[in-house]
DNA sequence: CTGGTTGCAAAATTTTTGCACTGGT
DNA sequence: ACCAGTGCAAAAATTTTGCAACCAG
């Protein structure tokens, strides 16, 4: 909990209760959308307004605390900034799983970017399919 | 033009003028959002309604004619379905450039998916950065 | 001819904004 | 105490929906 305070302050943001709750929920759930954040946070902090979430998502993405994960056919989810990684996105249940990045892929990108004269800031690898869980039982879509 | 007719019909969609115009604009511009489509198409077919675009985007994505390209911090763009490829997304000017997929990367994914027991349908690789053009001159954001 | 498609207008949803008030530092 | 940050309510923007008229096959 105290580490979230540090995270926010080091990013130049006041550590308000609202922000701490938002960050904590994002961290706990890994990948979550605006609505999900609202649902979770209002359970323990009922007065939180959606406007505050929107304002904070915007500024926290700007400051690099959060990262937007845009997903085809759905609304974006958000995650805490962390080491580059890939996303396995289950189109059945909507679950998003992190997968560590592969070094060999990074190297390929590096040489490719040199060739293209493109200054790479961030990579985003999303793999859409059906997770092992949903291949076995018939899952209900979560969102 | 006639090939768009074929494309639509083979996908089980009637080849209306509206659809032909939408597909043609998407093809011509490569990657374009709802608003862009509306702007371009209404220039030559002023009566087109946005509702029609929305309805058609949804069904055309469903039928596999179009593919949604979700982009962090912006609205999704759409492209014609084509061979798997990566996207170079310039965060300055908003331009999206296609880059052919790398076979060696695909192979890495394949073995990875086996290990994870994940049934892969579609991959999406977006590389965000600054294109060579914007590195030279100061560009105006396009959208 | 006929079912799928369109356009319009209204509704629903999502996101943004302005401003008085509050709370972190 | 100061100013960033909050909550509310209103506005703007985006997306969806229902339905009568229309048109591609």
Coordinates of C-alpha atoms (C1' of nucleotides) in Angstrom, one line a residue:
Chain A
X1 CA 0.0 0.0 0.0
X2 CA 2.7 2.4 0.9
X3 CA 4.5 1.5 -2.3
X4 CA 1.5 2.8 -4.3
X5 CA 2.0 6.1 -2.4
X6 CA 5.6 6.1 -3.6
X7 CA 4.7 5.2 -7.1
X8 CA 2.3 8.1 -7.3
X9 CA 4.5 10.7 -5.7
X10 CA 7.5 9.7 -7.8
X11 CA 5.3 10.3 -10.8
X12 CA 4.4 13.8 -9.6
X13 CA 0.9 13.0 -8.5
X14 CA -0.6 13.5 -5.1
X15 CA -1.4 10.3 -3.4
X16 CA -5.1 10.7 -2.8
X17 CA -7.3 7.9 -1.6
X18 CA -9.1 7.8 -4.9
X19 CA -5.9 7.3 -6.8
X20 CA -4.6 4.8 -4.3
X21 CA -7.8 2.8 -4.7
X22 CA -7.7 3.0 -8.5
X23 CA -4.0 1.9 -8.7
X24 CA -4.7 -0.9 -6.2
X25 CA -7.6 -2.3 -8.1
X26 CA -5.7 -2.2 -11.4
X27 CA -2.8 -4.0 -9.8
X28 CA -5.0 -6.6 -8.1
X29 CA -7.0 -7.4 -11.3
X30 CA -4.1 -7.0 -13.7
X31 CA -6.2 -5.7 -16.6
X32 CA -9.4 -3.9 -16.0
X33 CA -11.6 -1.3 -17.8
X34 CA -13.1 2.0 -16.6
X35 CA -16.4 0.4 -15.6
X36 CA -14.6 -2.4 -13.8
X37 CA -12.5 0.0 -11.8
X38 CA -15.7 2.0 -10.9
X39 CA -17.5 -1.1 -9.7
X40 CA -14.6 -2.4 -7.6
X41 CA -13.6 0.9 -6.1
X42 CA -17.1 2.1 -5.2
X43 CA -17.5 -1.0 -3.2
X44 CA -15.0 0.3 -0.7
X45 CA -15.2 4.0 -1.5
X46 CA -18.8 4.7 -2.6
X47 CA -18.5 8.4 -3.3
X48 CA -16.0 8.0 -6.1
X49 CA -17.3 9.6 -9.2
X50 CA -16.6 8.3 -12.7
X51 CA -15.4 11.7 -13.7
X52 CA -12.6 11.3 -11.3
X53 CA -11.7 7.9 -12.8
X54 CA -11.6 9.3 -16.3
X55 CA -9.5 12.3 -15.2
X56 CA -7.1 10.1 -13.3
X57 CA -6.7 7.4 -16.0
X58 CA -5.8 10.1 -18.4
X59 CA -3.2 11.7 -16.2
X60 CA -1.8 8.4 -14.9
X61 CA -1.3 7.1 -18.4
X62 CA 0.4 10.4 -19.2
X63 CA 2.7 10.1 -16.3
X64 CA 3.4 6.5 -17.1
X65 CA 1.9 4.9 -14.0
X66 CA -0.7 3.1 -16.1
X67 CA -0.7 1.7 -19.6
X68 CA -3.7 1.4 -21.9
X69 CA -4.3 -2.0 -23.4
X70 CA -6.6 -1.4 -26.4
X71 CA -8.5 -4.5 -27.4
X72 CA -10.2 -5.3 -30.6
X73 CA -14.0 -5.3 -30.2
X74 CA -13.9 -4.2 -26.6
X75 CA -13.1 -1.2 -24.6
X76 CA -9.6 -0.6 -23.5
X77 CA -8.3 -2.1 -20.3
X78 CA -5.6 -0.6 -18.1
X79 CA -2.6 -2.2 -16.4
X80 CA 0.2 -1.0 -14.2
X81 CA 3.4 -0.1 -16.1
X82 CA 5.7 -3.0 -16.1
X83 CA 8.3 -4.7 -18.1
X84 CA 7.4 -5.2 -21.8
X85 CA 5.2 -8.2 -22.2
X86 CA 2.7 -9.8 -24.5
X87 CA -1.0 -10.3 -24.0
X88 CA -2.9 -13.5 -24.5
X89 CA -6.5 -12.3 -24.9
X90 CA -9.2 -14.9 -24.7
X91 CA -12.1 -14.0 -27.1
X92 CA -14.4 -16.3 -25.1
X93 CA -14.1 -15.2 -21.5
X94 CA -12.3 -11.9 -22.1
X95 CA -9.4 -12.8 -19.8
X96 CA -6.1 -11.1 -20.5
X97 CA -2.9 -13.0 -19.5
X98 CA 0.6 -11.6 -19.5
X99 CA 3.4 -13.4 -21.1
X100 CA 7.0 -12.3 -20.7
X101 CA 8.5 -10.8 -23.8
X102 CA 10.9 -12.9 -25.9
X103 CA 14.3 -11.5 -26.2
X104 CA 14.8 -12.8 -29.7
X105 CA 11.7 -11.0 -30.8
X106 CA 13.0 -7.8 -29.4
X107 CA 16.2 -8.2 -31.3
X108 CA 14.3 -8.7 -34.5
X109 CA 12.3 -5.5 -33.8
X110 CA 15.5 -3.6 -33.1
X111 CA 17.1 -4.3 -36.4
X112 CA 13.8 -3.8 -38.2
X113 CA 13.4 -0.4 -36.6
X114 CA 16.9 0.6 -37.7
X115 CA 16.0 -0.4 -41.3
X116 CA 12.8 1.6 -41.2
X117 CA 14.3 4.6 -39.4
X118 CA 11.5 4.4 -36.9
X119 CA 12.1 5.5 -33.3
X120 CA 10.4 2.8 -31.2
X121 CA 8.9 3.8 -27.9
X122 CA 6.5 1.0 -27.0
X123 CA 5.5 -2.3 -28.4
X124 CA 2.2 -4.0 -28.0
X125 CA 1.7 -7.6 -28.9
X126 CA -1.8 -8.9 -28.5
X127 CA -2.5 -12.5 -29.3
X128 CA -6.2 -13.3 -29.7
X129 CA -7.6 -16.8 -29.3
X130 CA -9.1 -19.2 -26.8
X131 CA -7.4 -19.9 -23.5
X132 CA -6.8 -23.4 -22.3
X133 CA -9.6 -23.1 -19.8
X134 CA -12.3 -22.1 -22.3
X135 CA -11.2 -24.9 -24.7
X136 CA -12.3 -27.4 -22.0
X137 CA -15.5 -26.1 -20.6
X138 CA -18.0 -23.8 -22.2
X139 CA -17.3 -20.4 -20.6
X140 CA -19.5 -17.5 -20.1
X141 CA -18.2 -14.2 -21.6
X142 CA -17.2 -12.0 -18.7
X143 CA -17.2 -8.7 -20.5
Chain B
X1 CA -14.3 -1.8 -58.1
X2 CA -15.9 -5.0 -59.4
X3 CA -13.5 -6.8 -57.1
X4 CA -15.1 -5.1 -54.1
X5 CA -18.5 -6.5 -55.2
X6 CA -17.0 -9.9 -55.3
X7 CA -15.4 -9.5 -51.9
X8 CA -18.7 -8.5 -50.4
X9 CA -20.8 -11.1 -52.0
X10 CA -18.4 -13.9 -51.1
X11 CA -18.7 -12.7 -47.6
X12 CA -22.4 -13.1 -47.7
X13 CA -23.2 -9.4 -47.9
X14 CA -25.2 -7.5 -50.5
X15 CA -23.1 -5.2 -52.5
X16 CA -24.8 -1.9 -51.8
X17 CA -23.4 1.4 -52.9
X18 CA -22.8 2.4 -49.3
X19 CA -20.8 -0.7 -48.6
X20 CA -18.8 -0.4 -51.8
X21 CA -17.9 3.2 -50.9
X22 CA -16.9 2.2 -47.4
X23 CA -14.7 -0.6 -48.5
X24 CA -13.2 1.5 -51.2
X25 CA -12.3 4.3 -48.8
X26 CA -10.8 1.9 -46.3
X27 CA -8.8 0.3 -49.0
X28 CA -7.6 3.6 -50.4
X29 CA -6.6 5.1 -47.0
X30 CA -5.3 1.9 -45.6
X31 CA -6.2 2.6 -42.0
X32 CA -9.1 4.9 -41.2
X33 CA -11.6 5.5 -38.4
X34 CA -15.4 5.9 -38.4
X35 CA -15.2 9.6 -38.6
X36 CA -12.7 9.5 -41.4
X37 CA -14.9 7.1 -43.4
X38 CA -17.8 9.3 -42.9
X39 CA -16.0 12.4 -44.1
X40 CA -14.6 10.7 -47.1
X41 CA -17.7 8.8 -48.2
X42 CA -20.1 11.7 -47.7
X43 CA -18.0 13.8 -50.1
X44 CA -19.2 11.5 -52.9
X45 CA -22.3 10.1 -51.4
X46 CA -23.7 12.8 -49.1
X47 CA -26.8 11.0 -47.9
X48 CA -24.8 8.3 -46.1
X49 CA -25.7 8.2 -42.4
X50 CA -23.3 7.4 -39.6
X51 CA -25.7 4.7 -38.4
X52 CA -25.1 2.9 -41.7
X53 CA -21.4 3.1 -41.2
X54 CA -21.6 1.7 -37.7
X55 CA -23.9 -1.1 -38.7
X56 CA -21.7 -2.0 -41.6
X57 CA -18.4 -1.8 -39.7
X58 CA -19.9 -4.3 -37.2
X59 CA -21.1 -6.7 -39.8
X60 CA -18.1 -6.4 -42.0
X61 CA -15.7 -7.1 -39.1
X62 CA -17.9 -10.1 -38.2
X63 CA -17.7 -11.4 -41.7
X64 CA -14.0 -10.9 -41.9
X65 CA -14.0 -8.2 -44.6
X66 CA -12.6 -5.6 -42.3
X67 CA -10.3 -5.8 -39.3
X68 CA -10.3 -3.5 -36.4
X69 CA -7.0 -2.0 -35.4
X70 CA -7.3 -0.7 -31.8
X71 CA -4.8 2.0 -31.0
X72 CA -3.8 3.2 -27.6
X73 CA -5.0 6.7 -26.8
X74 CA -7.1 6.9 -30.0
X75 CA -10.1 5.4 -31.6
X76 CA -9.9 2.3 -33.5
X77 CA -9.1 2.3 -37.2
X78 CA -10.2 -0.3 -39.7
X79 CA -8.3 -1.9 -42.5
X80 CA -9.2 -4.5 -45.2
X81 CA -8.4 -8.1 -44.1
X82 CA -5.0 -9.0 -45.5
X83 CA -2.1 -11.2 -44.7
X84 CA -0.9 -10.9 -41.1
X85 CA 1.3 -7.9 -40.7
X86 CA 2.6 -5.5 -38.0
X87 CA 1.7 -1.9 -37.6
X88 CA 4.1 1.0 -37.1
X89 CA 2.1 3.7 -35.4
X90 CA 3.5 7.2 -35.3
X91 CA 2.5 8.9 -32.1
X92 CA 3.2 12.3 -33.7
X93 CA 1.3 12.3 -36.9
X94 CA -0.9 9.3 -36.3
X95 CA 0.1 7.5 -39.5
X96 CA -0.2 3.7 -39.5
X97 CA 2.2 1.8 -41.7
X98 CA 2.0 -1.9 -42.5
X99 CA 5.0 -4.0 -42.2
X100 CA 5.1 -7.6 -43.4
X101 CA 5.1 -10.2 -40.6
X102 CA 8.4 -11.9 -39.8
X103 CA 8.4 -15.7 -40.2
X104 CA 10.7 -16.2 -37.4
X105 CA 8.4 -14.4 -35.0
X106 CA 5.5 -16.5 -36.1
X107 CA 7.4 -19.6 -35.4
X108 CA 8.2 -18.4 -31.9
X109 CA 4.6 -17.7 -31.3
X110 CA 3.6 -21.1 -32.6
X111 CA 5.8 -23.0 -30.1
X112 CA 4.7 -20.6 -27.4
X113 CA 1.1 -21.2 -28.0
X114 CA 1.6 -24.9 -27.8
X115 CA 3.3 -24.5 -24.4
X116 CA 0.5 -22.3 -23.2
X117 CA -2.3 -24.5 -24.7
X118 CA -3.7 -21.4 -26.3
X119 CA -5.6 -21.6 -29.5
X120 CA -4.3 -18.6 -31.5
X121 CA -6.7 -17.0 -34.0
X122 CA -5.2 -13.6 -34.6
X123 CA -2.1 -11.7 -33.7
X124 CA -1.8 -8.0 -33.4
X125 CA 1.6 -6.3 -33.2
X126 CA 1.6 -2.6 -32.8
X127 CA 4.8 -0.7 -32.6
X128 CA 4.4 2.8 -31.3
X129 CA 7.1 5.5 -32.0
X130 CA 8.0 8.3 -34.3
X131 CA 8.2 7.7 -38.0
X132 CA 11.2 8.8 -40.0
X133 CA 9.3 11.6 -41.5
X134 CA 8.3 13.2 -38.1
X135 CA 11.8 12.8 -36.8
X136 CA 13.0 15.2 -39.5
X137 CA 10.4 17.9 -39.6
X138 CA 8.0 18.9 -36.9
X139 CA 4.7 17.3 -37.8
X140 CA 1.2 18.3 -37.0
X141 CA -0.9 15.6 -35.4
X142 CA -3.4 14.4 -38.0
X143 CA -5.9 12.9 -35.6
Chain C
dC1 C1' -41.2 -9.6 -55.0
dT2 C1' -38.9 -9.9 -50.7
dG3 C1' -35.7 -9.9 -47.2
dG4 C1' -31.8 -7.4 -46.2
dT5 C1' -30.3 -2.6 -46.0
dT6 C1' -30.7 2.3 -45.5
dG7 C1' -31.7 6.9 -43.3
dC8 C1' -33.6 9.4 -39.9
dA9 C1' -34.5 10.6 -35.4
dA10 C1' -34.6 9.2 -30.8
dA11 C1' -32.4 6.8 -27.0
dA12 C1' -28.6 4.9 -24.7
dT13 C1' -23.9 5.0 -23.5
dT14 C1' -19.5 6.9 -22.9
dT15 C1' -16.5 10.7 -22.1
dT16 C1' -15.5 15.5 -21.2
dT17 C1' -16.1 19.8 -18.9
dG18 C1' -17.0 23.7 -15.5
dC19 C1' -17.1 25.0 -11.0
dA20 C1' -17.6 25.1 -6.0
dC21 C1' -15.7 22.5 -2.4
dT22 C1' -12.3 19.5 -0.2
dG23 C1' -8.0 17.4 1.3
dG24 C1' -2.8 16.4 0.6
dT25 C1' 1.4 18.3 1.5
Chain D
dA1 C1' -2.8 27.9 3.6
dC2 C1' -2.4 26.7 -1.1
dC3 C1' -3.4 24.5 -5.0
dA4 C1' -4.1 20.1 -7.0
dG5 C1' -7.7 17.1 -6.9
dT6 C1' -12.7 15.7 -6.2
dG7 C1' -17.7 15.3 -7.0
dC8 C1' -21.6 16.7 -9.1
dA9 C1' -24.4 17.9 -12.7
dA10 C1' -24.6 19.4 -17.3
dA11 C1' -22.8 19.1 -22.0
dA12 C1' -20.6 16.9 -25.7
dA13 C1' -19.4 13.0 -28.2
dT14 C1' -20.1 8.4 -29.5
dT15 C1' -22.7 4.4 -30.4
dT16 C1' -27.1 1.8 -30.6
dT17 C1' -31.8 1.1 -31.8
dG18 C1' -36.6 1.1 -34.0
dC19 C1' -39.0 1.7 -37.9
dA20 C1' -40.8 3.1 -42.4
dA21 C1' -39.1 3.4 -47.0
dC22 C1' -35.9 1.4 -50.3
dC23 C1' -33.3 -1.5 -53.4
dA24 C1' -30.1 -5.5 -54.7
dG25 C1' -30.7 -10.1 -56.1

